[in-house]
Amino acid sequence: MRRYICLHGHFYQPPRDNPWRPGYIEPQPSAAPFRDWNARILAECYAPNAAARVLAADGRIERIVNNYARISFNVGPTLLDWLEVSAPETYAAILAADRESCARFNGHGGAMAQAYNHTILPLASDADKRTQIRWGLDDFQRRYQRDAEGMWLPECAVDLPTLEALCDEGVRFTVLSPLSLAAVRRIGTGAWQKEGLATSRAYSVPLSRGRSMAVFFYDGEIAQAVAFRRLLDDGASFVRALEEGPADDGGLVHIATDGESYGHHHRFGEMALAFALEAIDAHDDLVLTTYGEYLATHPPEWEAQIVEPSSWSCAHGVERWRSDCGCRGGRYEGATQAWRGPLRVALDELRTALDPIAKDDPEVARFLQLMFTSCGWFFDEPSDLETAQILAYAARALELAEARGVPLAVRERFLVKLTEAPSFLPEWRDARRVFEVTEAEQSFAARLAAFERAPESLVELRRLLRAAENVRSSFDLRAAQDLYARLRGRPPRADGEWTAGFSALGAALGFAA
């Protein structure tokens, strides 16, 4: 019995750069021994999958393979931005893999687009939803030099308006969680059925104006075993699970997981994936494919209704990104996520207030998108790294808009709303404190770097002095003190204003006059 196999990896990191210093990620101690999480996961996952080892029976390396060339995958645009600059060999290998897979799979490459910076689309405004889709498609076309057939929805979060928006932009298919499959029927029949919800076929979801969107609902059991039940500990067991997956003759066994499962979450997972791909290629009854190729040869004969809204990592739909639904990482015993709703309300209101500026200012527009990155709500605490990061983007958008004339009342109202998002940790109090500390730290770090590059600049000295008044980070304070210590004995300028400003900076950083 012939079965088709498609393995999808969702490779993604949220944007992490300092918004006052685009392209630069501040050190992240939690990623030790690496300087930041992008660097760590590159070493553990992204690079190894571009050069995965296939071992011979005696344990020696038999060959090196590019896993990306034989799977379905999406790499988030914000991660690709970083890889292009910081890991050009891995970046080039990913693009080359798509070209190779286009040749292997009859013109249907393995790469899929992704909504730009991983915003939860059912919770986005209509304008933001379409911006996320269009930016994702444009980014894909620029990098891969072809139009995307499919698009990955962040967290597989979906509702009918999201599918309508995909259809409007020419997307042919997407991949969803089996939790999103509500009912099915053969195309042309009348009765919907809630049993027999097979994941081994392509479905057509009816949309407005007689249109439809092709959808694949991945196999949840095998995907969960890969992600959480250590199936990747044994490549042979991985192959066996795929071989025994539920599918009729000519059916599709397919899974979707975080791509980071292959090496970061599970050490040597990229080798298990390489082993499985080799074994499937050698199997007479198993055929590797991509979603685009399978859709071309097996167009939908069934249509589906979806659960609205729904996602792959929240049993409550999309509540993980707007309420205290109970879905969380579990880092803090007894913590609640009562902060999620107020944070979303605060950011929604800020976006509305700054939208008029964003229409004429691409930088403000970009930061308004980045501040809705899904990771900001995913974990336990508003002081977590990911939530602080989206608040940094909000701070930079607000600062730029204020320079364009947005009244101070907008900031004041935003800060009041943030006080309604409580922290579980007494030292942080609420999201307002997280916002203020993050703004002070990141803007100070950027201005410190600018001052070190041009210590003779009175303009940079003034900016640094203003930032130093609010800095809260002992790490940044030490760095600033080190810089001051190097410069205080040999100031580049001796005029009175510069000397007075430099002395004031020293006082702000804890030095005696």
Coordinates of C-alpha atoms in Angstrom, one line a residue:
M1 CA 0.0 0.0 0.0
R2 CA 1.6 3.3 -1.1
R3 CA 1.6 6.1 1.3
Y4 CA 2.9 9.7 0.9
I5 CA 4.9 11.2 3.7
C6 CA 5.3 15.0 4.4
L7 CA 7.3 16.2 7.4
H8 CA 6.8 19.9 8.1
G9 CA 9.1 22.0 10.3
H10 CA 8.1 25.4 11.6
F11 CA 11.5 27.2 12.1
Y12 CA 11.0 30.5 13.9
Q13 CA 12.4 32.9 16.4
P14 CA 10.7 36.1 17.4
P15 CA 12.4 39.4 16.5
R16 CA 15.0 40.1 19.3
D17 CA 16.9 43.1 18.1
N18 CA 17.2 46.3 20.2
P19 CA 14.7 48.7 18.4
W20 CA 17.1 51.6 19.1
R21 CA 19.9 49.6 17.5
P22 CA 18.3 47.6 14.6
G23 CA 19.9 44.3 13.8
Y24 CA 21.7 44.1 17.2
I25 CA 20.6 41.7 19.9
E26 CA 21.6 42.6 23.4
P27 CA 23.2 39.8 25.4
Q28 CA 20.7 37.3 26.8
P29 CA 22.2 35.5 29.9
S30 CA 19.5 32.9 29.9
A31 CA 20.9 31.5 26.6
A32 CA 24.3 30.7 28.2
P33 CA 26.8 29.5 27.2
F34 CA 25.8 31.4 24.0
R35 CA 25.4 35.2 24.0
D36 CA 21.7 35.1 22.8
W37 CA 19.0 32.6 22.0
N38 CA 19.3 33.0 18.2
A39 CA 23.0 32.0 18.4
R40 CA 22.2 29.1 20.6
I41 CA 19.5 27.6 18.5
L42 CA 21.5 28.2 15.3
A43 CA 24.2 26.0 16.8
E44 CA 21.8 23.3 18.1
C45 CA 19.3 23.2 15.2
Y46 CA 19.4 25.5 12.2
A47 CA 23.0 24.8 11.2
P48 CA 23.0 21.1 12.0
N49 CA 19.9 20.6 9.8
A50 CA 21.7 22.1 6.9
A51 CA 24.5 19.6 7.3
A52 CA 23.0 16.6 9.1
R53 CA 25.2 13.5 9.6
V54 CA 24.0 10.1 8.3
L55 CA 25.9 7.3 10.0
A56 CA 26.9 4.0 8.6
A57 CA 26.3 0.7 10.5
D58 CA 29.7 1.0 12.2
G59 CA 28.9 4.5 13.5
R60 CA 31.1 6.4 11.1
I61 CA 29.8 9.3 9.2
E62 CA 28.7 8.1 5.8
R63 CA 27.5 11.4 4.3
I64 CA 26.3 14.8 5.1
V65 CA 22.8 15.9 3.9
N66 CA 20.7 19.0 3.9
N67 CA 17.5 18.0 5.7
Y68 CA 15.6 21.1 4.5
A69 CA 15.8 19.8 0.9
R70 CA 13.4 16.9 1.6
I71 CA 10.9 18.3 4.0
S72 CA 8.2 20.9 4.0
F73 CA 9.3 23.9 6.1
N74 CA 8.8 27.6 6.8
V75 CA 11.4 29.9 8.3
G76 CA 10.0 33.0 9.9
P77 CA 11.1 36.3 8.1
T78 CA 12.5 37.7 11.4
L79 CA 14.7 34.7 11.8
L80 CA 15.7 34.8 8.1
D81 CA 16.7 38.5 8.6
W82 CA 19.1 37.4 11.3
L83 CA 20.4 34.3 9.5
E84 CA 21.2 36.4 6.4
V85 CA 23.6 38.6 8.3
S86 CA 24.8 36.4 11.2
A87 CA 24.8 32.9 9.6
P88 CA 25.1 33.4 5.8
E89 CA 26.2 29.8 5.1
T90 CA 23.1 28.4 6.9
Y91 CA 20.9 31.0 5.2
A92 CA 22.3 30.1 1.8
A93 CA 21.7 26.4 2.5
I94 CA 18.1 27.0 3.3
L95 CA 17.5 28.9 0.0
A96 CA 19.4 26.2 -1.9
A97 CA 17.3 23.5 -0.3
D98 CA 14.1 25.1 -1.7
R99 CA 15.6 25.2 -5.2
E100 CA 16.6 21.5 -4.8
S101 CA 13.1 20.5 -3.6
C102 CA 11.5 22.4 -6.5
A103 CA 13.4 20.1 -8.8
R104 CA 12.7 17.0 -6.6
F105 CA 9.0 17.6 -6.2
N106 CA 7.9 18.6 -9.7
G107 CA 8.1 22.4 -9.2
H108 CA 6.5 22.4 -5.7
G109 CA 9.3 23.4 -3.4
G110 CA 9.3 22.6 0.3
A111 CA 9.4 26.2 1.6
M112 CA 6.2 27.9 2.7
A113 CA 5.7 31.5 3.6
Q114 CA 4.8 32.7 7.1
A115 CA 2.7 35.6 8.3
Y116 CA 5.5 38.1 8.9
N117 CA 6.3 38.4 12.6
H118 CA 4.1 35.7 14.0
T119 CA 1.1 37.7 15.0
I120 CA -2.0 35.7 16.1
L121 CA -4.1 36.6 13.0
P122 CA -7.6 35.9 14.4
L123 CA -6.8 38.6 17.1
A124 CA -5.4 41.1 14.6
S125 CA -7.3 44.0 13.1
D126 CA -8.3 43.5 9.5
A127 CA -5.6 45.9 8.4
D128 CA -2.9 44.2 10.5
K129 CA -4.0 40.7 9.3
R130 CA -3.5 41.7 5.7
T131 CA -0.2 43.5 6.4
Q132 CA 1.1 40.4 8.1
I133 CA 0.1 38.2 5.1
R134 CA 1.4 40.6 2.4
W135 CA 4.7 41.2 4.2
G136 CA 5.2 37.5 4.6
L137 CA 4.5 36.8 0.9
D138 CA 6.7 39.7 -0.2
D139 CA 9.5 38.5 2.0
F140 CA 9.2 34.9 0.6
Q141 CA 9.2 36.1 -3.0
R142 CA 12.3 38.2 -2.5
R143 CA 14.3 35.5 -0.8
Y144 CA 13.2 32.3 -2.7
Q145 CA 12.6 34.0 -6.1
R146 CA 9.2 32.4 -6.5
D147 CA 5.7 32.9 -5.4
A148 CA 4.6 31.0 -2.3
E149 CA 2.0 28.3 -2.8
G150 CA 1.2 27.9 0.9
M151 CA 1.4 30.0 4.1
W152 CA 2.1 29.0 7.7
L153 CA -0.3 30.6 10.2
P154 CA 1.4 31.5 13.5
E155 CA 0.5 28.9 16.1
C156 CA -1.8 27.5 13.4
A157 CA -4.3 30.1 14.7
V158 CA -7.2 30.3 12.4
D159 CA -10.8 31.6 11.8
L160 CA -12.7 32.1 8.6
P161 CA -11.7 35.8 8.2
T162 CA -8.1 34.7 8.3
L163 CA -8.7 32.1 5.5
E164 CA -10.6 34.7 3.5
A165 CA -7.6 37.0 3.8
L166 CA -5.2 34.3 2.6
C167 CA -7.4 33.6 -0.3
D168 CA -7.6 37.3 -1.2
E169 CA -3.8 37.3 -1.4
G170 CA -3.5 34.3 -3.7
V171 CA -2.4 31.7 -1.1
R172 CA -3.4 28.2 -2.2
F173 CA -3.2 26.2 1.0
T174 CA -2.3 26.2 4.7
V175 CA -1.6 23.6 7.5
L176 CA -3.8 23.4 10.6
S177 CA -4.0 21.5 13.8
P178 CA -6.4 18.6 14.0
L179 CA -8.0 20.5 16.9
S180 CA -9.3 22.9 14.2
L181 CA -11.1 20.2 12.3
A182 CA -14.8 20.4 13.2
A183 CA -16.8 18.4 10.5
V184 CA -16.3 17.0 7.0
R185 CA -18.3 15.8 4.0
R186 CA -17.6 14.7 0.5
I187 CA -17.8 17.6 -1.9
G188 CA -21.3 17.7 -3.4
T189 CA -23.0 15.9 -0.6
G190 CA -25.4 17.5 1.9
A191 CA -24.7 16.2 5.4
W192 CA -21.7 17.3 7.5
Q193 CA -20.3 14.5 9.8
K194 CA -18.3 14.9 12.9
E195 CA -16.9 11.4 12.8
G196 CA -14.2 10.0 10.5
L197 CA -12.2 13.2 10.7
A198 CA -9.2 11.8 8.8
T199 CA -6.0 13.8 8.6
S200 CA -4.7 11.8 5.6
R201 CA -6.3 13.9 2.9
A202 CA -6.4 17.5 1.6
Y203 CA -9.7 19.3 2.4
S204 CA -11.4 22.3 0.9
V205 CA -12.8 24.9 3.3
P206 CA -15.7 26.8 1.7
L207 CA -15.4 30.6 1.8
S208 CA -17.4 33.5 0.6
R209 CA -18.3 34.2 -3.1
G210 CA -18.0 30.5 -4.0
R211 CA -14.3 30.4 -3.1
S212 CA -12.4 27.9 -1.0
M213 CA -9.0 27.3 0.7
A214 CA -7.2 24.0 0.6
V215 CA -6.2 22.9 4.1
F216 CA -4.1 20.0 5.5
F217 CA -4.8 19.0 9.2
Y218 CA -1.6 17.3 10.4
D219 CA -1.5 14.0 12.3
G220 CA -1.7 15.1 16.0
E221 CA -0.6 11.8 17.5
I222 CA 2.7 11.5 15.7
A223 CA 3.4 15.2 15.9
Q224 CA 2.9 15.1 19.7
A225 CA 5.2 12.0 19.9
V226 CA 7.9 13.9 18.1
A227 CA 7.5 17.1 20.1
F228 CA 6.9 15.8 23.6
R229 CA 7.3 12.0 23.8
R230 CA 10.9 11.5 22.6
L231 CA 10.1 9.7 19.4
L232 CA 13.3 11.3 17.9
D233 CA 15.4 9.3 20.4
D234 CA 15.3 6.4 17.8
G235 CA 15.2 7.1 14.1
A236 CA 13.9 3.7 13.3
S237 CA 10.9 4.2 15.7
F238 CA 10.2 7.5 14.0
V239 CA 10.1 5.8 10.6
R240 CA 7.9 3.0 11.9
A241 CA 5.4 5.5 13.4
L242 CA 5.1 7.2 10.0
E243 CA 4.8 3.9 8.2
E244 CA 2.0 2.8 10.5
G245 CA 0.2 6.2 10.4
P246 CA -3.5 6.2 9.5
A247 CA -3.8 6.5 5.8
D248 CA -5.5 4.7 2.9
D249 CA -3.7 3.7 -0.2
G250 CA -2.5 6.9 -1.8
G251 CA -3.2 8.8 1.5
L252 CA -0.9 11.3 3.2
V253 CA 0.8 10.8 6.5
H254 CA 2.0 14.2 7.6
I255 CA 3.1 16.0 10.7
A256 CA 3.9 19.6 11.7
T257 CA 6.1 20.5 14.6
D258 CA 8.4 23.3 15.7
G259 CA 11.5 22.8 13.6
E260 CA 13.5 23.3 16.7
S261 CA 12.4 19.8 17.7
Y262 CA 15.1 18.6 15.4
G263 CA 18.2 19.4 17.4
H264 CA 17.3 22.1 20.0
H265 CA 14.5 20.6 21.9
H266 CA 15.8 17.1 21.3
R267 CA 19.6 16.7 21.0
F268 CA 20.6 15.0 17.7
G269 CA 17.1 15.3 16.5
E270 CA 18.5 16.5 13.1
M271 CA 20.2 13.1 12.8
A272 CA 16.9 11.2 13.6
L273 CA 15.3 13.3 10.9
A274 CA 18.1 12.6 8.4
F275 CA 17.8 8.9 9.2
A276 CA 14.1 8.9 8.6
L277 CA 14.3 10.8 5.3
E278 CA 16.9 8.3 4.1
A279 CA 14.8 5.3 5.1
I280 CA 11.7 6.7 3.6
D281 CA 13.5 7.4 0.3
A282 CA 14.7 3.8 0.2
H283 CA 11.2 2.3 1.1
D284 CA 9.2 0.9 -1.8
D285 CA 5.8 1.9 -0.4
L286 CA 6.6 5.3 1.1
V287 CA 7.0 8.5 -1.0
L288 CA 8.3 11.8 0.3
T289 CA 6.3 14.7 -0.9
T290 CA 5.5 18.4 -0.2
Y291 CA 2.1 19.8 0.4
G292 CA 2.1 21.6 -2.9
E293 CA 3.0 18.5 -4.9
Y294 CA 0.4 16.4 -3.1
L295 CA -2.3 19.0 -3.6
A296 CA -1.5 19.0 -7.4
T297 CA -1.8 15.3 -7.7
H298 CA -4.6 14.7 -5.1
P299 CA -7.0 17.7 -5.2
P300 CA -9.6 17.7 -2.4
E301 CA -12.5 15.4 -2.7
W302 CA -13.7 16.3 0.8
E303 CA -14.5 19.7 2.4
A304 CA -14.2 20.7 6.0
Q305 CA -15.6 23.0 8.6
I306 CA -13.2 24.5 11.0
V307 CA -13.3 25.3 14.7
E308 CA -13.3 29.1 15.1
P309 CA -11.0 30.4 16.5
S310 CA -8.6 27.6 17.1
S311 CA -4.8 27.0 17.3
W312 CA -2.3 24.2 17.9
S313 CA -1.0 25.2 21.4
C314 CA -4.2 26.4 23.2
A315 CA -7.0 24.0 24.0
H316 CA -9.2 27.1 24.5
G317 CA -8.9 28.5 21.0
V318 CA -6.7 31.6 21.0
E319 CA -7.2 32.5 24.7
R320 CA -3.5 32.0 25.4
W321 CA -2.9 35.3 23.7
R322 CA -5.6 37.3 25.4
S323 CA -6.7 35.8 28.7
D324 CA -5.9 33.8 31.8
C325 CA -7.0 30.5 30.2
G326 CA -4.6 28.2 32.1
C327 CA -2.2 27.5 29.2
R328 CA 1.3 28.5 30.2
G329 CA 4.9 27.4 30.5
G330 CA 4.7 26.5 34.2
R331 CA 7.8 28.4 35.3
Y332 CA 6.2 30.0 38.3
E333 CA 4.2 27.9 40.7
G334 CA 0.9 29.7 41.5
A335 CA 1.3 32.4 38.8
T336 CA -1.8 33.5 36.8
Q337 CA -1.9 35.1 33.5
A338 CA -4.3 37.9 34.4
W339 CA -1.9 40.3 32.7
R340 CA -2.6 39.0 29.2
G341 CA -5.9 40.7 28.6
P342 CA -4.9 44.1 29.9
L343 CA -1.6 44.0 27.9
R344 CA -3.5 43.2 24.7
V345 CA -6.0 46.0 25.4
A346 CA -3.1 48.5 26.0
L347 CA -1.3 47.5 22.8
D348 CA -4.5 47.6 20.8
E349 CA -5.3 51.1 22.0
L350 CA -1.7 52.2 21.3
R351 CA -1.8 50.9 17.8
T352 CA -5.1 52.8 17.1
A353 CA -3.6 56.0 18.5
L354 CA -0.4 55.7 16.4
D355 CA -2.0 54.4 13.2
P356 CA -2.3 57.9 11.6
I357 CA 1.5 58.3 12.0
A358 CA 2.2 54.8 10.8
K359 CA 0.5 55.5 7.5
D360 CA 3.4 57.9 6.6
D361 CA 6.2 56.5 8.7
P362 CA 7.4 52.9 7.7
E363 CA 9.5 52.6 10.8
V364 CA 6.6 53.3 13.1
A365 CA 4.5 50.9 11.1
R366 CA 7.0 48.1 11.4
F367 CA 7.4 48.5 15.2
L368 CA 3.6 48.5 15.6
Q369 CA 3.6 45.1 13.8
L370 CA 6.5 43.7 15.9
M371 CA 4.8 44.6 19.2
F372 CA 2.1 42.0 18.5
T373 CA 4.5 39.1 18.1
S374 CA 2.7 36.1 19.7
C375 CA 5.6 35.1 22.0
G376 CA 4.8 38.2 24.1
W377 CA 1.7 36.4 25.5
F378 CA 2.9 32.8 25.4
F379 CA 4.7 32.3 28.6
D380 CA 4.0 33.0 32.3
E381 CA 5.1 36.5 33.2
P382 CA 5.1 40.1 31.7
S383 CA 8.7 40.4 32.9
D384 CA 9.7 37.4 30.7
L385 CA 12.2 38.1 27.9
E386 CA 9.6 37.8 25.1
T387 CA 7.1 40.2 26.7
A388 CA 9.7 42.7 27.5
Q389 CA 10.8 42.6 23.9
I390 CA 7.4 43.5 22.5
L391 CA 7.1 46.3 25.0
A392 CA 10.5 47.6 23.7
Y393 CA 9.0 47.8 20.2
A394 CA 6.0 49.6 21.6
A395 CA 8.3 52.1 23.4
R396 CA 10.3 52.8 20.2
A397 CA 7.1 53.2 18.2
L398 CA 5.8 55.6 20.8
E399 CA 9.1 57.6 20.9
L400 CA 9.2 58.0 17.1
A401 CA 5.5 59.0 17.0
E402 CA 6.1 61.6 19.8
A403 CA 8.8 63.1 17.7
R404 CA 6.2 63.5 15.0
G405 CA 3.8 65.4 17.3
V406 CA 1.8 62.7 19.0
P407 CA 0.7 64.2 22.4
L408 CA 2.1 63.1 25.7
A409 CA -1.4 62.0 26.7
V410 CA -1.1 59.0 24.5
R411 CA 1.9 57.7 26.5
E412 CA 0.2 58.6 29.8
R413 CA -2.9 56.6 28.9
F414 CA -0.8 53.7 27.7
L415 CA 1.2 53.6 31.0
V416 CA -2.1 53.6 33.0
K417 CA -3.4 50.7 31.0
L418 CA -0.1 48.8 31.6
T419 CA -0.6 49.1 35.4
E420 CA -3.7 46.9 35.0
A421 CA -1.4 44.0 33.8
P422 CA 0.0 42.6 37.1
S423 CA 3.3 40.8 37.5
F424 CA 3.5 37.7 39.8
L425 CA 7.0 38.9 40.9
P426 CA 6.9 41.7 43.5
E427 CA 10.0 43.3 42.2
W428 CA 8.3 43.9 38.8
R429 CA 4.9 44.9 40.0
D430 CA 3.2 45.3 36.6
A431 CA 3.7 45.6 32.9
R432 CA 4.3 49.4 33.3
R433 CA 7.5 48.8 35.2
V434 CA 8.6 46.2 32.7
F435 CA 7.9 48.8 29.9
E436 CA 9.8 51.6 31.7
V437 CA 12.8 49.5 32.7
T438 CA 13.1 47.9 29.2
E439 CA 12.8 51.3 27.5
A440 CA 15.5 52.7 29.7
E441 CA 17.9 49.8 29.4
Q442 CA 17.6 49.2 25.6
S443 CA 17.7 52.9 24.7
F444 CA 20.6 53.4 27.1
A445 CA 22.5 50.5 25.6
A446 CA 22.1 51.9 22.1
R447 CA 23.2 55.4 23.1
L448 CA 26.1 54.0 25.0
A449 CA 27.2 52.2 21.9
A450 CA 26.8 55.3 19.8
F451 CA 28.8 57.3 22.3
E452 CA 31.6 54.8 22.4
R453 CA 31.9 55.0 18.6
A454 CA 32.0 58.8 18.7
P455 CA 33.0 60.0 22.2
E456 CA 33.7 63.5 20.8
S457 CA 30.0 64.0 20.0
L458 CA 28.2 66.4 22.3
V459 CA 24.9 65.3 20.8
E460 CA 25.5 61.6 21.8
L461 CA 26.7 62.7 25.2
R462 CA 23.4 64.5 25.9
R463 CA 21.4 61.5 24.7
L464 CA 23.4 59.2 26.9
L465 CA 23.0 61.5 29.9
R466 CA 19.2 61.6 29.4
A467 CA 19.2 57.8 29.1
A468 CA 21.4 57.3 32.2
E469 CA 18.9 59.1 34.4
N470 CA 16.5 56.2 33.9
V471 CA 18.7 53.2 33.6
R472 CA 17.9 50.3 35.9
S473 CA 20.2 47.5 34.7
S474 CA 23.2 46.8 36.8
F475 CA 24.7 45.1 33.7
D476 CA 24.4 48.2 31.6
L477 CA 25.5 50.4 34.5
R478 CA 28.7 48.4 34.8
A479 CA 29.3 48.6 31.1
A480 CA 28.8 52.4 31.2
Q481 CA 31.1 52.7 34.2
D482 CA 33.8 50.8 32.4
L483 CA 33.4 53.1 29.4
Y484 CA 33.5 56.2 31.6
A485 CA 36.6 54.9 33.4
R486 CA 38.4 54.5 30.0
L487 CA 37.5 58.0 28.9
R488 CA 37.4 60.2 32.1
G489 CA 41.2 60.7 32.1
R490 CA 41.4 61.7 28.5
P491 CA 38.2 63.5 27.4
P492 CA 38.3 64.0 23.6
R493 CA 37.1 67.6 24.1
A494 CA 37.9 70.2 26.7
D495 CA 35.2 72.9 26.1
G496 CA 33.1 73.8 29.1
E497 CA 29.8 72.3 27.9
W498 CA 31.3 69.0 27.0
T499 CA 33.2 68.8 30.3
A500 CA 30.2 69.7 32.3
G501 CA 28.0 67.1 30.5
F502 CA 30.7 64.5 31.0
S503 CA 31.0 65.2 34.7
A504 CA 27.2 65.0 35.0
L505 CA 27.3 61.6 33.2
G506 CA 29.9 60.4 35.7
A507 CA 27.7 61.5 38.6
A508 CA 24.7 59.7 37.1
L509 CA 26.8 56.5 36.8
G510 CA 27.9 56.6 40.4
F511 CA 31.3 58.4 40.2
A512 CA 32.3 61.2 42.5
A513 CA 32.7 64.6 40.9

